[in-house]
Amino acid sequence: MHFIEGLFSKLVKKYNTTDVYELCKLEKITYRELDLHPEINGIYQYVMRNRIITINQNLSPECKRITCEHELGHAILHKKYNCTYLKTKTFFNVNKFEKEADIFSSLFEIPFISKDILIGKTLDEVACELNVSRYLLDLRIGICNFD
C-alpha cells in the first residue's frame, strides 16, 4: 500500500466518512470560500497552528469539491508547510507536494480500482466511465499494486 493510501485509509476509518467537507470539520480545519483570482482554485495555509483551506467561490460545486480534496491532502500530508510561501519566497521545489496532494484527491474520486475495469479499454474511456480526469486516473493507477 502506498503511504498516501495508508494515510487516506486511516483518516476515513477514523471518522467513518469520505465527505471532504465533513473531514475538514472533524480535523478542525477552517474551510472558507472567497473570491480568489481566476487562476487560483484553492489555497492551504498553516498560520499560528491553524490549518486553513480557502476555495475560490467562483468554481463549480464539483471543482470546489476536488480542490478541497487536494487542499485537504496538503493539510494531512504537509501540515506545517505553506506551499504558497515556499513557491514564492524560496527555491524549494513544491512539485512533489502538489503531486502528492493530487494523489490524495484521486483516492476520494477513485476509492477502488481493479485490473478488470482497465481490460479492453483505453485510459481515456475508463476516465470517462468513472467521470474523472485522465490525470487523476493516471495518478490512481500509478499507486496501485495489481499483484
Tab-separated table of C-alpha atoms in Angstrom:
chain	number	residue	atom	x	y	z
A	1	MET	CA	0.000	0.000	0.000
A	2	HIS	CA	1.307	3.429	-0.947
A	3	PHE	CA	1.953	5.680	2.067
A	4	ILE	CA	-0.654	8.211	0.884
A	5	GLU	CA	-3.239	5.416	0.593
A	6	GLY	CA	-2.392	4.426	4.157
A	7	LEU	CA	-2.932	7.946	5.486
A	8	PHE	CA	-6.154	8.292	3.488
A	9	SER	CA	-7.473	4.945	4.779
A	10	LYS	CA	-6.577	5.841	8.351
A	11	LEU	CA	-8.427	9.174	8.073
A	12	VAL	CA	-11.533	7.601	6.516
A	13	LYS	CA	-11.560	4.778	9.069
A	14	LYS	CA	-11.107	7.186	11.989
A	15	TYR	CA	-14.110	9.319	11.028
A	16	ASN	CA	-16.134	6.782	9.007
A	17	THR	CA	-16.718	9.228	6.154
A	18	THR	CA	-15.286	10.210	2.793
A	19	ASP	CA	-17.125	13.538	2.749
A	20	VAL	CA	-14.283	16.007	2.296
A	21	TYR	CA	-16.139	18.890	3.953
A	22	GLU	CA	-17.025	16.747	6.964
A	23	LEU	CA	-13.406	15.604	7.220
A	24	CYS	CA	-12.245	19.233	7.252
A	25	LYS	CA	-14.627	19.961	10.107
A	26	LEU	CA	-13.636	16.847	12.062
A	27	GLU	CA	-9.927	17.608	11.568
A	28	LYS	CA	-10.563	21.165	12.842
A	29	ILE	CA	-9.507	22.731	9.562
A	30	THR	CA	-11.072	26.089	8.796
A	31	TYR	CA	-12.863	25.928	5.435
A	32	ARG	CA	-13.861	29.091	3.637
A	33	GLU	CA	-14.800	30.261	0.176
A	34	LEU	CA	-13.565	33.605	-1.125
A	35	ASP	CA	-13.481	35.455	-4.433
A	36	LEU	CA	-9.945	34.488	-5.478
A	37	HIS	CA	-8.048	35.326	-8.655
A	38	PRO	CA	-9.416	33.201	-11.541
A	39	GLU	CA	-6.108	31.311	-11.804
A	40	ILE	CA	-6.307	30.195	-8.153
A	41	ASN	CA	-8.614	27.293	-7.321
A	42	GLY	CA	-7.630	26.947	-3.692
A	43	ILE	CA	-5.014	27.560	-1.040
A	44	TYR	CA	-3.898	25.651	2.038
A	45	GLN	CA	-2.302	27.704	4.801
A	46	TYR	CA	-0.817	26.857	8.173
A	47	VAL	CA	-0.910	30.012	10.285
A	48	MET	CA	-0.188	30.102	14.022
A	49	ARG	CA	-1.125	26.416	14.481
A	50	ASN	CA	-4.309	26.882	12.472
A	51	ARG	CA	-4.960	24.958	9.282
A	52	ILE	CA	-6.989	26.897	6.723
A	53	ILE	CA	-8.380	25.821	3.367
A	54	THR	CA	-9.609	28.600	1.104
A	55	ILE	CA	-11.504	27.707	-2.068
A	56	ASN	CA	-12.369	30.010	-4.960
A	57	GLN	CA	-16.099	30.695	-4.625
A	58	ASN	CA	-16.422	31.058	-8.403
A	59	LEU	CA	-15.751	27.372	-9.081
A	60	SER	CA	-18.444	24.827	-9.883
A	61	PRO	CA	-19.533	22.592	-6.985
A	62	GLU	CA	-17.574	19.669	-8.488
A	63	CYS	CA	-14.395	21.749	-8.869
A	64	LYS	CA	-14.799	23.072	-5.316
A	65	ARG	CA	-15.013	19.502	-4.009
A	66	ILE	CA	-11.988	18.275	-5.956
A	67	THR	CA	-9.995	21.367	-4.982
A	68	CYS	CA	-10.933	20.849	-1.332
A	69	GLU	CA	-9.780	17.209	-1.582
A	70	HIS	CA	-6.447	18.431	-2.951
A	71	GLU	CA	-6.053	21.080	-0.242
A	72	LEU	CA	-7.021	18.556	2.452
A	73	GLY	CA	-4.197	16.451	1.038
A	74	HIS	CA	-1.815	19.297	1.844
A	75	ALA	CA	-3.323	19.622	5.336
A	76	ILE	CA	-2.791	15.910	6.041
A	77	LEU	CA	0.458	15.282	4.168
A	78	HIS	CA	2.231	18.631	4.550
A	79	LYS	CA	0.577	20.000	7.668
A	80	LYS	CA	3.098	22.675	8.625
A	81	TYR	CA	4.211	23.688	5.147
A	82	ASN	CA	2.849	26.765	3.460
A	83	CYS	CA	3.277	25.914	-0.229
A	84	THR	CA	2.393	29.420	-1.381
A	85	TYR	CA	5.229	30.817	0.710
A	86	LEU	CA	7.626	28.069	-0.381
A	87	LYS	CA	6.738	28.656	-4.034
A	88	THR	CA	7.111	32.445	-3.985
A	89	LYS	CA	9.769	33.138	-1.363
A	90	THR	CA	12.184	30.196	-1.557
A	91	PHE	CA	13.878	27.986	-4.112
A	92	PHE	CA	12.059	24.941	-2.735
A	93	ASN	CA	10.506	22.795	-5.461
A	94	VAL	CA	6.882	22.206	-4.440
A	95	ASN	CA	6.025	19.964	-7.414
A	96	LYS	CA	6.384	16.843	-5.247
A	97	PHE	CA	3.946	18.289	-2.679
A	98	GLU	CA	1.454	19.201	-5.401
A	99	LYS	CA	1.591	15.718	-6.928
A	100	GLU	CA	1.116	14.096	-3.506
A	101	ALA	CA	-1.942	16.291	-2.862
A	102	ASP	CA	-3.298	15.293	-6.285
A	103	ILE	CA	-2.782	11.606	-5.423
A	104	PHE	CA	-4.690	12.193	-2.170
A	105	SER	CA	-7.527	13.746	-4.187
A	106	SER	CA	-7.529	10.785	-6.596
A	107	LEU	CA	-8.322	8.486	-3.662
A	108	PHE	CA	-11.553	10.401	-2.998
A	109	GLU	CA	-12.524	10.333	-6.658
A	110	ILE	CA	-11.489	6.704	-7.304
A	111	PRO	CA	-11.612	4.879	-3.959
A	112	PHE	CA	-11.195	1.441	-5.562
A	113	ILE	CA	-9.789	0.327	-8.878
A	114	SER	CA	-9.108	-3.130	-10.257
A	115	LYS	CA	-7.437	-4.523	-13.351
A	116	ASP	CA	-10.837	-5.692	-14.583
A	117	ILE	CA	-12.077	-2.164	-15.251
A	118	LEU	CA	-8.989	-1.461	-17.379
A	119	ILE	CA	-9.119	-4.529	-19.628
A	120	GLY	CA	-10.093	-3.815	-23.234
A	121	LYS	CA	-10.462	-0.056	-22.779
A	122	THR	CA	-8.282	2.964	-23.269
A	123	LEU	CA	-7.450	5.034	-20.205
A	124	ASP	CA	-9.485	7.880	-21.672
A	125	GLU	CA	-12.512	5.570	-21.875
A	126	VAL	CA	-12.017	4.432	-18.276
A	127	ALA	CA	-11.675	8.047	-17.094
A	128	CYS	CA	-14.902	8.936	-18.898
A	129	GLU	CA	-16.661	5.891	-17.420
A	130	LEU	CA	-15.521	6.853	-13.894
A	131	ASN	CA	-16.291	10.539	-14.533
A	132	VAL	CA	-12.788	11.648	-13.531
A	133	SER	CA	-9.963	13.408	-15.318
A	134	ARG	CA	-7.382	11.297	-17.113
A	135	TYR	CA	-4.746	12.927	-14.880
A	136	LEU	CA	-6.398	11.691	-11.654
A	137	LEU	CA	-6.857	8.232	-13.178
A	138	ASP	CA	-3.163	8.100	-14.124
A	139	LEU	CA	-2.182	9.075	-10.575
A	140	ARG	CA	-4.524	6.486	-9.054
A	141	ILE	CA	-3.231	3.709	-11.294
A	142	GLY	CA	0.318	4.789	-10.501
A	143	ILE	CA	-0.050	3.872	-6.830
A	144	CYS	CA	-1.939	0.607	-7.391
A	145	ASN	CA	-0.441	-2.768	-6.708
A	146	PHE	CA	-2.258	-5.095	-9.089
A	147	ASP	CA	-0.471	-8.272	-7.952
